[in-house]
């Protein structure tokens, strides 16, 4: 059956209240915080059997990547779901919530790590290893997240209009190619240039970007299922034809 023409965008203040928006937002912020505090700074290497010696990106027989790559892309999947189902304006609200959560996480980590430990507590060194966030990594995470997520959501919303709501996979993957590209281009040089070897920074930046896009493609059936279920349950199809796409636009949406 042919898709209907794009309807006029529902004004945010006229929209109904949603039943699942808060749960998707909570999932987004949870994945964002955990992937940043647990996996962002660890550089991992996995042996690649039968890989020709000297071939990039596993020239020495091992594939080098940032450990956070395993889970951080889930936040982009949830970001796609938010924009596709609830529209750019509500996704913008969630991005700002994630931004504030990252800042609070960084501040709380700094304060707690800096507090003097009790004489009977012997875990300070281990605690600092896990939660002693390097200021550069914190700055890189916040800047890259803010820019990458807004770019991802913008491309997702615009492509939905261009495709008239068809071919969801083109905009989930397309927005990730651009959004994760911006994220990786900002995060790895800001966080690790001068700390890691320059070659490692470039290698991890490119391979992580490629892996994030690959993850998005692999998770496409999951994205389709979640988007379809939420649209049926919420009962609304939103096209951002009259949306102000500025990250700083006043939010008039009603949840």
GROMACS .gro file of N, CA, C and O in nm, residues 186-230:
model
  180
  186UNK      N    1   3.556   1.448   1.689
  186UNK     CA    2   3.581   1.538   1.801
  186UNK      C    3   3.639   1.465   1.922
  186UNK      O    4   3.736   1.512   1.984
  187UNK      N    5   3.581   1.349   1.957
  187UNK     CA    6   3.617   1.284   2.082
  187UNK      C    7   3.762   1.238   2.087
  187UNK      O    8   3.836   1.271   2.181
  188UNK      N    9   3.807   1.162   1.990
  188UNK     CA   10   3.939   1.098   2.001
  188UNK      C   11   4.055   1.197   1.994
  188UNK      O   12   4.148   1.187   2.076
  189UNK      N   13   4.053   1.295   1.904
  189UNK     CA   14   4.163   1.393   1.909
  189UNK      C   15   4.163   1.476   2.038
  189UNK      O   16   4.269   1.501   2.096
  190UNK      N   17   4.044   1.520   2.083
  190UNK     CA   18   4.040   1.601   2.206
  190UNK      C   19   4.086   1.519   2.326
  190UNK      O   20   4.161   1.568   2.411
  191UNK      N   21   4.045   1.393   2.334
  191UNK     CA   22   4.074   1.311   2.451
  191UNK      C   23   4.214   1.253   2.452
  191UNK      O   24   4.277   1.245   2.557
  192UNK      N   25   4.267   1.212   2.335
  192UNK     CA   26   4.386   1.128   2.337
  192UNK      C   27   4.503   1.175   2.251
  192UNK      O   28   4.608   1.113   2.255
  193UNK      N   29   4.485   1.279   2.172
  193UNK     CA   30   4.597   1.325   2.090
  193UNK      C   31   4.708   1.378   2.181
  193UNK      O   32   4.686   1.465   2.264
  194UNK      N   33   4.826   1.322   2.167
  194UNK     CA   34   4.936   1.357   2.255
  194UNK      C   35   4.951   1.263   2.373
  194UNK      O   36   5.053   1.264   2.440
  195UNK      N   37   4.846   1.182   2.399
  195UNK     CA   38   4.851   1.081   2.505
  195UNK      C   39   4.879   0.946   2.444
  195UNK      O   40   4.968   0.872   2.487
  196UNK      N   41   4.800   0.909   2.343
  196UNK     CA   42   4.829   0.791   2.263
  196UNK      C   43   4.918   0.833   2.146
  196UNK      O   44   4.931   0.951   2.115
  197UNK      N   45   4.977   0.734   2.082
  197UNK     CA   46   5.046   0.760   1.956
  197UNK      C   47   4.945   0.813   1.854
  197UNK      O   48   4.829   0.769   1.850
  198UNK      N   49   4.989   0.908   1.773
  198UNK     CA   50   4.898   0.969   1.675
  198UNK      C   51   4.835   0.864   1.584
  198UNK      O   52   4.716   0.871   1.550
  199UNK      N   53   4.914   0.766   1.547
  199UNK     CA   54   4.862   0.659   1.462
  199UNK      C   55   4.750   0.582   1.530
  199UNK      O   56   4.651   0.545   1.466
  200UNK      N   57   4.766   0.557   1.661
  200UNK     CA   58   4.661   0.487   1.736
  200UNK      C   59   4.535   0.572   1.744
  200UNK      O   60   4.423   0.521   1.733
  201UNK      N   61   4.551   0.703   1.764
  201UNK     CA   62   4.434   0.790   1.769
  201UNK      C   63   4.357   0.784   1.638
  201UNK      O   64   4.234   0.767   1.636
  202UNK      N   65   4.428   0.797   1.528
  202UNK     CA   66   4.362   0.796   1.397
  202UNK      C   67   4.300   0.660   1.368
  202UNK      O   68   4.189   0.650   1.316
  203UNK      N   69   4.374   0.554   1.405
  203UNK     CA   70   4.325   0.418   1.379
  203UNK      C   71   4.198   0.391   1.458
  203UNK      O   72   4.098   0.343   1.404
  204UNK      N   73   4.200   0.424   1.589
  204UNK     CA   74   4.083   0.400   1.673
  204UNK      C   75   3.967   0.488   1.630
  204UNK      O   76   3.851   0.445   1.629
  205UNK      N   77   3.995   0.613   1.591
  205UNK     CA   78   3.890   0.704   1.548
  205UNK      C   79   3.817   0.648   1.425
  205UNK      O   80   3.694   0.643   1.421
  206UNK      N   81   3.891   0.603   1.328
  206UNK     CA   82   3.831   0.553   1.204
  206UNK      C   83   3.763   0.419   1.226
  206UNK      O   84   3.649   0.397   1.182
  207UNK      N   85   3.832   0.328   1.296
  207UNK     CA   86   3.773   0.195   1.316
  207UNK      C   87   3.650   0.201   1.405
  207UNK      O   88   3.552   0.130   1.382
  208UNK      N   89   3.653   0.286   1.508
  208UNK     CA   90   3.536   0.299   1.594
  208UNK      C   91   3.417   0.358   1.519
  208UNK      O   92   3.303   0.317   1.538
  209UNK      N   93   3.444   0.456   1.435
  209UNK     CA   94   3.336   0.513   1.352
  209UNK      C   95   3.276   0.405   1.263
  209UNK      O   96   3.154   0.392   1.253
  210UNK      N   97   3.363   0.326   1.199
  210UNK     CA   98   3.314   0.220   1.112
  210UNK      C   99   3.235   0.115   1.190
  210UNK      O  100   3.130   0.067   1.145
  211UNK      N  101   3.284   0.081   1.310
  211UNK     CA  102   3.215  -0.018   1.392
  211UNK      C  103   3.080   0.034   1.440
  211UNK      O  104   2.981  -0.040   1.448
  212UNK      N  105   3.072   0.163   1.474
  212UNK     CA  106   2.945   0.221   1.517
  212UNK      C  107   2.842   0.215   1.406
  212UNK      O  108   2.725   0.183   1.429
  213UNK      N  109   2.884   0.248   1.285
  213UNK     CA  110   2.793   0.240   1.170
  213UNK      C  111   2.751   0.096   1.146
  213UNK      O  112   2.634   0.066   1.118
  214UNK      N  113   2.847   0.003   1.157
  214UNK     CA  114   2.815  -0.138   1.140
  214UNK      C  115   2.716  -0.185   1.246
  214UNK      O  116   2.620  -0.258   1.216
  215UNK      N  117   2.737  -0.142   1.371
  215UNK     CA  118   2.644  -0.177   1.479
  215UNK      C  119   2.504  -0.126   1.447
  215UNK      O  120   2.404  -0.194   1.471
  216UNK      N  121   2.495  -0.004   1.398
  216UNK     CA  122   2.365   0.052   1.362
  216UNK      C  123   2.297  -0.034   1.257
  216UNK      O  124   2.176  -0.060   1.264
  217UNK      N  125   2.374  -0.078   1.156
  217UNK     CA  126   2.317  -0.163   1.051
  217UNK      C  127   2.270  -0.297   1.108
  217UNK      O  128   2.162  -0.346   1.075
  218UNK      N  129   2.352  -0.355   1.196
  218UNK     CA  130   2.316  -0.484   1.256
  218UNK      C  131   2.189  -0.472   1.341
  218UNK      O  132   2.104  -0.561   1.344
  219UNK      N  133   2.175  -0.359   1.410
  219UNK     CA  134   2.061  -0.338   1.499
  219UNK      C  135   1.937  -0.284   1.427
  219UNK      O  136   1.836  -0.254   1.492
  220UNK      N  137   1.944  -0.273   1.294
  220UNK     CA  138   1.830  -0.220   1.219
  220UNK      C  139   1.700  -0.296   1.244
  220UNK      O  140   1.595  -0.234   1.264
  221UNK      N  141   1.701  -0.430   1.245
  221UNK     CA  142   1.574  -0.500   1.275
  221UNK      C  143   1.519  -0.465   1.413
  221UNK      O  144   1.397  -0.454   1.429
  222UNK      N  145   1.607  -0.446   1.511
  222UNK     CA  146   1.562  -0.407   1.645
  222UNK      C  147   1.502  -0.268   1.642
  222UNK      O  148   1.397  -0.242   1.701
  223UNK      N  149   1.568  -0.177   1.569
  223UNK     CA  150   1.516  -0.040   1.556
  223UNK      C  151   1.379  -0.041   1.492
  223UNK      O  152   1.287   0.029   1.538
  224UNK      N  153   1.362  -0.117   1.385
  224UNK     CA  154   1.232  -0.128   1.319
  224UNK      C  155   1.125  -0.177   1.416
  224UNK      O  156   1.013  -0.123   1.421
  225UNK      N  157   1.159  -0.279   1.492
  225UNK     CA  158   1.061  -0.336   1.585
  225UNK      C  159   1.021  -0.236   1.693
  225UNK      O  160   0.902  -0.220   1.723
  226UNK      N  161   1.119  -0.168   1.751
  226UNK     CA  162   1.091  -0.073   1.858
  226UNK      C  163   1.012   0.047   1.805
  226UNK      O  164   0.913   0.090   1.865
  227UNK      N  165   1.055   0.100   1.690
  227UNK     CA  166   0.986   0.215   1.630
  227UNK      C  167   0.842   0.178   1.596
  227UNK      O  168   0.748   0.254   1.626
  228UNK      N  169   0.822   0.063   1.533
  228UNK     CA  170   0.687   0.022   1.495
  228UNK      C  171   0.598   0.004   1.617
  228UNK      O  172   0.481   0.047   1.616
  229UNK      N  173   0.651  -0.057   1.722
  229UNK     CA  174   0.571  -0.080   1.843
  229UNK      C  175   0.534   0.052   1.910
  229UNK      O  176   0.419   0.072   1.949
  230UNK      N  177   0.632   0.142   1.921
  230UNK     CA  178   0.605   0.270   1.986
  230UNK      C  179   0.505   0.355   1.907
  230UNK      O  180   0.416   0.418   1.964
   0.00000   0.00000   0.00000
